[in-house]
Amino acid sequence: MIFMLLLVNSDLSQQSLNIMTAVAVGSQMVMAIQALGAIRQLKVHWVEPVASVLELLKLINFDFDIVNLNCFYPSDYPVVKFVFQLLAYPFCVAVLGITWAILYFAKRPVRFDSMFNSNGAILFALFITLTLTVLLPFQCEGNPNGTTSMVTHPGIICYASAQHVEMVALTLLGVLAYPVTIITWIGWTTLKYPSRISTGKGLQLVQRYRFLFNRFHPHAYY
């Protein structure tokens, strides 16, 4: 995390071509992994070695089935697992804050604009996964008896069990907290960019939103 914080906020003009290539490849790999996580949810019978690769991506896509959450909570309650999934991003922010504190006490303080930029980079990297995660309770499939069950938890009847009602309530909060808020924030920032860049805080804006405006250009969206 410390390496990422320093690298994301470093001066691109002073970085070697090898480092820049590694960063570019790494960012594309993160997006590809999230895309594979979405593909893994399709009703397709995957063959080896694709099946094994997709299985390894569970943790990266916030699928904590491969982690024994009973160490943190004594009951295997699906709602609790869903809460853990929704709190994955706040956990990353907490780790980022701890990293900032470590750098501060190590006499290498990081400015707020740099921290903001790092947080934005993490948020963009996890956007697809966060969106898919908050919508999990709406992914239901039919049963022979006419009811529908959650794809991730077949034992939970959709819209008829107390557990599913709780998860839907959490989903509504998650949708407002993640996809809606992120898209609104980015859209508003983009619309206000021309007017803000012409003010005395233009340089600060560029530094704070490097994760957004240094990545996308009119001729390319990647």
PDB file of C-alpha atoms in Angstrom:
ATOM      1  CA  MET A   1       0.000   0.000   0.000  1.00  0.00           C
ATOM      2  CA  ILE A   2       2.873   2.373   0.794  1.00  0.00           C
ATOM      3  CA  PHE A   3       4.448   1.634  -2.589  1.00  0.00           C
ATOM      4  CA  MET A   4       1.124   2.218  -4.348  1.00  0.00           C
ATOM      5  CA  LEU A   5       0.567   5.497  -2.502  1.00  0.00           C
ATOM      6  CA  LEU A   6       3.977   6.816  -3.479  1.00  0.00           C
ATOM      7  CA  LEU A   7       3.762   5.580  -7.055  1.00  0.00           C
ATOM      8  CA  VAL A   8       0.246   6.812  -7.809  1.00  0.00           C
ATOM      9  CA  ASN A   9       1.140  10.317  -6.670  1.00  0.00           C
ATOM     10  CA  SER A  10       4.634  10.520  -8.133  1.00  0.00           C
ATOM     11  CA  ASP A  11       5.623  12.814 -10.972  1.00  0.00           C
ATOM     12  CA  LEU A  12       4.972  10.835 -14.141  1.00  0.00           C
ATOM     13  CA  SER A  13       7.601  12.773 -16.070  1.00  0.00           C
ATOM     14  CA  GLN A  14      10.288  11.535 -13.678  1.00  0.00           C
ATOM     15  CA  GLN A  15       9.398   7.850 -13.849  1.00  0.00           C
ATOM     16  CA  SER A  16      11.241   5.364 -16.013  1.00  0.00           C
ATOM     17  CA  LEU A  17       9.535   3.742 -18.968  1.00  0.00           C
ATOM     18  CA  ASN A  18       9.717   0.323 -17.294  1.00  0.00           C
ATOM     19  CA  ILE A  19       7.873   1.547 -14.194  1.00  0.00           C
ATOM     20  CA  MET A  20       5.232   3.310 -16.261  1.00  0.00           C
ATOM     21  CA  THR A  21       4.729   0.171 -18.342  1.00  0.00           C
ATOM     22  CA  ALA A  22       4.368  -1.941 -15.201  1.00  0.00           C
ATOM     23  CA  VAL A  23       1.803   0.484 -13.766  1.00  0.00           C
ATOM     24  CA  ALA A  24      -0.180   0.531 -17.016  1.00  0.00           C
ATOM     25  CA  VAL A  25      -0.183  -3.260 -17.262  1.00  0.00           C
ATOM     26  CA  GLY A  26      -1.124  -3.569 -13.592  1.00  0.00           C
ATOM     27  CA  SER A  27      -4.094  -1.217 -13.923  1.00  0.00           C
ATOM     28  CA  GLN A  28      -5.335  -3.090 -16.981  1.00  0.00           C
ATOM     29  CA  MET A  29      -4.988  -6.385 -15.095  1.00  0.00           C
ATOM     30  CA  VAL A  30      -7.146  -5.044 -12.263  1.00  0.00           C
ATOM     31  CA  MET A  31      -9.888  -4.101 -14.717  1.00  0.00           C
ATOM     32  CA  ALA A  32      -9.569  -7.456 -16.487  1.00  0.00           C
ATOM     33  CA  ILE A  33      -9.841  -9.349 -13.190  1.00  0.00           C
ATOM     34  CA  GLN A  34     -13.038  -7.508 -12.319  1.00  0.00           C
ATOM     35  CA  ALA A  35     -14.435  -8.214 -15.774  1.00  0.00           C
ATOM     36  CA  LEU A  36     -13.634 -11.896 -15.294  1.00  0.00           C
ATOM     37  CA  GLY A  37     -15.443 -11.722 -11.967  1.00  0.00           C
ATOM     38  CA  ALA A  38     -18.545 -10.542 -13.804  1.00  0.00           C
ATOM     39  CA  ILE A  39     -18.130 -13.256 -16.435  1.00  0.00           C
ATOM     40  CA  ARG A  40     -17.826 -15.867 -13.668  1.00  0.00           C
ATOM     41  CA  GLN A  41     -21.434 -15.158 -12.660  1.00  0.00           C
ATOM     42  CA  LEU A  42     -22.748 -16.262 -16.051  1.00  0.00           C
ATOM     43  CA  LYS A  43     -24.498 -19.622 -16.227  1.00  0.00           C
ATOM     44  CA  VAL A  44     -21.704 -21.248 -18.189  1.00  0.00           C
ATOM     45  CA  HIS A  45     -20.009 -24.564 -17.504  1.00  0.00           C
ATOM     46  CA  TRP A  46     -16.391 -23.476 -17.470  1.00  0.00           C
ATOM     47  CA  VAL A  47     -13.708 -26.010 -18.326  1.00  0.00           C
ATOM     48  CA  GLU A  48     -10.170 -26.171 -17.022  1.00  0.00           C
ATOM     49  CA  PRO A  49      -8.000 -24.197 -16.686  1.00  0.00           C
ATOM     50  CA  VAL A  50     -10.546 -21.358 -16.926  1.00  0.00           C
ATOM     51  CA  ALA A  51     -12.623 -22.772 -14.051  1.00  0.00           C
ATOM     52  CA  SER A  52      -9.621 -22.791 -11.704  1.00  0.00           C
ATOM     53  CA  VAL A  53      -8.618 -19.259 -12.687  1.00  0.00           C
ATOM     54  CA  LEU A  54     -12.128 -17.947 -12.032  1.00  0.00           C
ATOM     55  CA  GLU A  55     -12.195 -19.746  -8.685  1.00  0.00           C
ATOM     56  CA  LEU A  56      -8.998 -17.974  -7.643  1.00  0.00           C
ATOM     57  CA  LEU A  57     -10.596 -14.616  -8.409  1.00  0.00           C
ATOM     58  CA  LYS A  58     -13.310 -15.018  -5.771  1.00  0.00           C
ATOM     59  CA  LEU A  59     -11.511 -13.116  -3.036  1.00  0.00           C
ATOM     60  CA  ILE A  60     -10.516 -10.261  -5.342  1.00  0.00           C
ATOM     61  CA  ASN A  61     -14.164  -9.913  -6.323  1.00  0.00           C
ATOM     62  CA  PHE A  62     -15.281  -9.817  -2.669  1.00  0.00           C
ATOM     63  CA  ASP A  63     -16.524 -13.402  -2.653  1.00  0.00           C
ATOM     64  CA  PHE A  64     -15.496 -14.409   0.862  1.00  0.00           C
ATOM     65  CA  ASP A  65     -16.634 -18.033   0.632  1.00  0.00           C
ATOM     66  CA  ILE A  66     -12.983 -19.062   0.479  1.00  0.00           C
ATOM     67  CA  VAL A  67     -12.377 -17.212   3.762  1.00  0.00           C
ATOM     68  CA  ASN A  68     -13.705 -18.626   7.019  1.00  0.00           C
ATOM     69  CA  LEU A  69     -15.655 -15.677   8.417  1.00  0.00           C
ATOM     70  CA  ASN A  70     -16.538 -17.740  11.478  1.00  0.00           C
ATOM     71  CA  CYS A  71     -13.250 -16.494  12.898  1.00  0.00           C
ATOM     72  CA  PHE A  72     -14.835 -13.033  13.095  1.00  0.00           C
ATOM     73  CA  TYR A  73     -18.468 -14.000  13.583  1.00  0.00           C
ATOM     74  CA  PRO A  74     -19.579 -17.269  15.205  1.00  0.00           C
ATOM     75  CA  SER A  75     -22.612 -17.782  12.947  1.00  0.00           C
ATOM     76  CA  ASP A  76     -22.561 -18.415   9.209  1.00  0.00           C
ATOM     77  CA  TYR A  77     -25.241 -15.794   8.565  1.00  0.00           C
ATOM     78  CA  PRO A  78     -25.532 -14.652   4.911  1.00  0.00           C
ATOM     79  CA  VAL A  79     -26.517 -11.124   5.929  1.00  0.00           C
ATOM     80  CA  VAL A  80     -23.312 -10.756   7.941  1.00  0.00           C
ATOM     81  CA  LYS A  81     -21.282 -11.988   4.986  1.00  0.00           C
ATOM     82  CA  PHE A  82     -23.010  -9.420   2.777  1.00  0.00           C
ATOM     83  CA  VAL A  83     -22.175  -6.675   5.282  1.00  0.00           C
ATOM     84  CA  PHE A  84     -18.520  -7.727   5.145  1.00  0.00           C
ATOM     85  CA  GLN A  85     -18.648  -7.449   1.361  1.00  0.00           C
ATOM     86  CA  LEU A  86     -20.145  -3.960   1.521  1.00  0.00           C
ATOM     87  CA  LEU A  87     -17.474  -2.881   3.999  1.00  0.00           C
ATOM     88  CA  ALA A  88     -14.596  -3.976   1.756  1.00  0.00           C
ATOM     89  CA  TYR A  89     -14.076  -0.472   0.377  1.00  0.00           C
ATOM     90  CA  PRO A  90     -14.197   1.263   3.800  1.00  0.00           C
ATOM     91  CA  PHE A  91     -11.613  -1.293   4.900  1.00  0.00           C
ATOM     92  CA  CYS A  92      -9.375  -0.215   2.007  1.00  0.00           C
ATOM     93  CA  VAL A  93      -9.835   3.416   3.068  1.00  0.00           C
ATOM     94  CA  ALA A  94      -8.849   2.476   6.624  1.00  0.00           C
ATOM     95  CA  VAL A  95      -5.707   0.763   5.330  1.00  0.00           C
ATOM     96  CA  LEU A  96      -4.955   3.879   3.286  1.00  0.00           C
ATOM     97  CA  GLY A  97      -5.330   6.001   6.415  1.00  0.00           C
ATOM     98  CA  ILE A  98      -2.992   3.722   8.361  1.00  0.00           C
ATOM     99  CA  THR A  99      -0.501   3.971   5.512  1.00  0.00           C
ATOM    100  CA  TRP A 100      -0.707   7.760   5.660  1.00  0.00           C
ATOM    101  CA  ALA A 101      -0.029   7.643   9.411  1.00  0.00           C
ATOM    102  CA  ILE A 102       2.989   5.375   8.899  1.00  0.00           C
ATOM    103  CA  LEU A 103       4.430   7.738   6.292  1.00  0.00           C
ATOM    104  CA  TYR A 104       3.726  10.713   8.554  1.00  0.00           C
ATOM    105  CA  PHE A 105       5.643   9.237  11.480  1.00  0.00           C
ATOM    106  CA  ALA A 106       8.374   8.102   9.080  1.00  0.00           C
ATOM    107  CA  LYS A 107       8.943  11.780   8.194  1.00  0.00           C
ATOM    108  CA  ARG A 108       7.535  11.292   4.698  1.00  0.00           C
ATOM    109  CA  PRO A 109       4.164  13.048   5.028  1.00  0.00           C
ATOM    110  CA  VAL A 110       1.711  12.858   2.136  1.00  0.00           C
ATOM    111  CA  ARG A 111      -0.487  15.809   1.214  1.00  0.00           C
ATOM    112  CA  PHE A 112      -4.268  15.579   1.360  1.00  0.00           C
ATOM    113  CA  ASP A 113      -4.515  15.980  -2.427  1.00  0.00           C
ATOM    114  CA  SER A 114      -2.299  12.939  -2.867  1.00  0.00           C
ATOM    115  CA  MET A 115      -4.379  10.924  -0.410  1.00  0.00           C
ATOM    116  CA  PHE A 116      -7.531  12.005  -2.226  1.00  0.00           C
ATOM    117  CA  ASN A 117      -6.030  10.916  -5.534  1.00  0.00           C
ATOM    118  CA  SER A 118      -5.020   7.535  -4.097  1.00  0.00           C
ATOM    119  CA  ASN A 119      -8.505   7.000  -2.719  1.00  0.00           C
ATOM    120  CA  GLY A 120      -9.973   7.839  -6.117  1.00  0.00           C
ATOM    121  CA  ALA A 121      -7.642   5.363  -7.800  1.00  0.00           C
ATOM    122  CA  ILE A 122      -8.767   2.623  -5.399  1.00  0.00           C
ATOM    123  CA  LEU A 123     -12.408   3.546  -5.913  1.00  0.00           C
ATOM    124  CA  PHE A 124     -12.076   3.391  -9.685  1.00  0.00           C
ATOM    125  CA  ALA A 125     -10.220   0.090  -9.497  1.00  0.00           C
ATOM    126  CA  LEU A 126     -12.996  -1.459  -7.376  1.00  0.00           C
ATOM    127  CA  PHE A 127     -15.982   0.185  -9.064  1.00  0.00           C
ATOM    128  CA  ILE A 128     -17.093  -2.836 -11.105  1.00  0.00           C
ATOM    129  CA  THR A 129     -16.691  -5.197  -8.165  1.00  0.00           C
ATOM    130  CA  LEU A 130     -18.527  -2.857  -5.795  1.00  0.00           C
ATOM    131  CA  THR A 131     -21.426  -2.475  -8.218  1.00  0.00           C
ATOM    132  CA  LEU A 132     -21.752  -6.218  -8.766  1.00  0.00           C
ATOM    133  CA  THR A 133     -21.542  -6.852  -5.029  1.00  0.00           C
ATOM    134  CA  VAL A 134     -24.319  -4.472  -3.993  1.00  0.00           C
ATOM    135  CA  LEU A 135     -26.647  -6.006  -6.597  1.00  0.00           C
ATOM    136  CA  LEU A 136     -26.167  -9.609  -5.448  1.00  0.00           C
ATOM    137  CA  PRO A 137     -29.529  -9.847  -3.591  1.00  0.00           C
ATOM    138  CA  PHE A 138     -31.339  -9.023  -6.841  1.00  0.00           C
ATOM    139  CA  GLN A 139     -29.764 -11.993  -8.616  1.00  0.00           C
ATOM    140  CA  CYS A 140     -32.386 -14.697  -8.198  1.00  0.00           C
ATOM    141  CA  GLU A 141     -33.193 -17.872 -10.123  1.00  0.00           C
ATOM    142  CA  GLY A 142     -36.357 -19.924 -10.322  1.00  0.00           C
ATOM    143  CA  ASN A 143     -37.070 -23.098  -8.363  1.00  0.00           C
ATOM    144  CA  PRO A 144     -39.239 -26.070  -9.456  1.00  0.00           C
ATOM    145  CA  ASN A 145     -41.907 -25.098  -6.894  1.00  0.00           C
ATOM    146  CA  GLY A 146     -42.372 -21.667  -8.454  1.00  0.00           C
ATOM    147  CA  THR A 147     -40.343 -19.667  -5.944  1.00  0.00           C
ATOM    148  CA  THR A 148     -37.051 -17.915  -6.611  1.00  0.00           C
ATOM    149  CA  SER A 149     -33.829 -18.186  -4.633  1.00  0.00           C
ATOM    150  CA  MET A 150     -30.683 -16.126  -4.508  1.00  0.00           C
ATOM    151  CA  VAL A 151     -27.986 -17.334  -6.854  1.00  0.00           C
ATOM    152  CA  THR A 152     -25.287 -16.936  -4.215  1.00  0.00           C
ATOM    153  CA  HIS A 153     -27.429 -18.398  -1.389  1.00  0.00           C
ATOM    154  CA  PRO A 154     -29.958 -20.905  -2.791  1.00  0.00           C
ATOM    155  CA  GLY A 155     -31.415 -21.428   0.673  1.00  0.00           C
ATOM    156  CA  ILE A 156     -32.726 -17.854   0.793  1.00  0.00           C
ATOM    157  CA  ILE A 157     -36.093 -17.329  -0.900  1.00  0.00           C
ATOM    158  CA  CYS A 158     -36.175 -14.019  -2.730  1.00  0.00           C
ATOM    159  CA  TYR A 159     -38.627 -11.403  -1.428  1.00  0.00           C
ATOM    160  CA  ALA A 160     -40.228 -13.924   0.929  1.00  0.00           C
ATOM    161  CA  SER A 161     -37.659 -14.519   3.662  1.00  0.00           C
ATOM    162  CA  ALA A 162     -36.554 -12.150   6.405  1.00  0.00           C
ATOM    163  CA  GLN A 163     -32.914 -12.577   5.441  1.00  0.00           C
ATOM    164  CA  HIS A 164     -33.559 -11.488   1.871  1.00  0.00           C
ATOM    165  CA  VAL A 165     -35.551  -8.457   3.020  1.00  0.00           C
ATOM    166  CA  GLU A 166     -32.607  -7.428   5.187  1.00  0.00           C
ATOM    167  CA  MET A 167     -30.192  -7.889   2.298  1.00  0.00           C
ATOM    168  CA  VAL A 168     -32.412  -5.893  -0.072  1.00  0.00           C
ATOM    169  CA  ALA A 169     -32.471  -3.044   2.457  1.00  0.00           C
ATOM    170  CA  LEU A 170     -28.676  -3.163   2.604  1.00  0.00           C
ATOM    171  CA  THR A 171     -28.586  -3.250  -1.189  1.00  0.00           C
ATOM    172  CA  LEU A 172     -30.590  -0.043  -1.457  1.00  0.00           C
ATOM    173  CA  LEU A 173     -28.153   1.640   0.904  1.00  0.00           C
ATOM    174  CA  GLY A 174     -25.219   0.176  -1.016  1.00  0.00           C
ATOM    175  CA  VAL A 175     -26.544   1.384  -4.369  1.00  0.00           C
ATOM    176  CA  LEU A 176     -26.885   4.904  -2.996  1.00  0.00           C
ATOM    177  CA  ALA A 177     -23.475   4.755  -1.322  1.00  0.00           C
ATOM    178  CA  TYR A 178     -21.514   3.306  -4.230  1.00  0.00           C
ATOM    179  CA  PRO A 179     -22.751   3.418  -7.865  1.00  0.00           C
ATOM    180  CA  VAL A 180     -25.103   6.397  -7.532  1.00  0.00           C
ATOM    181  CA  THR A 181     -22.772   8.494  -5.400  1.00  0.00           C
ATOM    182  CA  ILE A 182     -19.670   7.674  -7.435  1.00  0.00           C
ATOM    183  CA  ILE A 183     -21.272   8.368 -10.821  1.00  0.00           C
ATOM    184  CA  THR A 184     -22.890  11.583  -9.553  1.00  0.00           C
ATOM    185  CA  TRP A 185     -19.627  12.772  -8.015  1.00  0.00           C
ATOM    186  CA  ILE A 186     -17.569  12.026 -11.130  1.00  0.00           C
ATOM    187  CA  GLY A 187     -20.193  13.555 -13.428  1.00  0.00           C
ATOM    188  CA  TRP A 188     -20.422  16.744 -11.377  1.00  0.00           C
ATOM    189  CA  THR A 189     -16.631  17.035 -11.145  1.00  0.00           C
ATOM    190  CA  THR A 190     -16.305  16.596 -14.907  1.00  0.00           C
ATOM    191  CA  LEU A 191     -18.966  19.218 -15.629  1.00  0.00           C
ATOM    192  CA  LYS A 192     -17.333  21.714 -13.263  1.00  0.00           C
ATOM    193  CA  TYR A 193     -13.818  20.994 -14.496  1.00  0.00           C
ATOM    194  CA  PRO A 194     -13.588  23.867 -17.058  1.00  0.00           C
ATOM    195  CA  SER A 195     -14.724  26.505 -14.575  1.00  0.00           C
ATOM    196  CA  ARG A 196     -12.604  25.182 -11.713  1.00  0.00           C
ATOM    197  CA  ILE A 197      -9.456  24.812 -13.788  1.00  0.00           C
ATOM    198  CA  SER A 198      -9.617  28.515 -14.684  1.00  0.00           C
ATOM    199  CA  THR A 199      -9.564  29.548 -11.032  1.00  0.00           C
ATOM    200  CA  GLY A 200      -6.552  29.861  -8.775  1.00  0.00           C
ATOM    201  CA  LYS A 201      -7.122  26.302  -7.552  1.00  0.00           C
ATOM    202  CA  GLY A 202      -6.684  24.726 -10.968  1.00  0.00           C
ATOM    203  CA  LEU A 203      -3.353  23.089 -10.116  1.00  0.00           C
ATOM    204  CA  GLN A 204      -4.793  21.684  -6.906  1.00  0.00           C
ATOM    205  CA  LEU A 205      -7.733  20.243  -8.835  1.00  0.00           C
ATOM    206  CA  VAL A 206      -5.447  18.546 -11.350  1.00  0.00           C
ATOM    207  CA  GLN A 207      -3.370  17.009  -8.561  1.00  0.00           C
ATOM    208  CA  ARG A 208      -6.408  15.889  -6.589  1.00  0.00           C
ATOM    209  CA  TYR A 209      -8.171  14.286  -9.557  1.00  0.00           C
ATOM    210  CA  ARG A 210      -5.207  12.770 -11.369  1.00  0.00           C
ATOM    211  CA  PHE A 211      -6.907   9.377 -11.187  1.00  0.00           C
ATOM    212  CA  LEU A 212      -9.689  10.775 -13.365  1.00  0.00           C
ATOM    213  CA  PHE A 213      -8.365  13.438 -15.728  1.00  0.00           C
ATOM    214  CA  ASN A 214      -4.903  11.958 -16.335  1.00  0.00           C
ATOM    215  CA  ARG A 215      -6.377   8.636 -17.336  1.00  0.00           C
ATOM    216  CA  PHE A 216      -9.131   9.510 -19.785  1.00  0.00           C
ATOM    217  CA  HIS A 217      -8.684  11.536 -22.952  1.00  0.00           C
ATOM    218  CA  PRO A 218     -10.970  12.466 -25.874  1.00  0.00           C
ATOM    219  CA  HIS A 219      -9.188   9.982 -28.145  1.00  0.00           C
ATOM    220  CA  ALA A 220      -9.207   7.072 -25.666  1.00  0.00           C
ATOM    221  CA  TYR A 221     -11.317   6.016 -22.698  1.00  0.00           C
ATOM    222  CA  TYR A 222      -8.805   3.522 -21.248  1.00  0.00           C
TER     223      TYR A 222
END
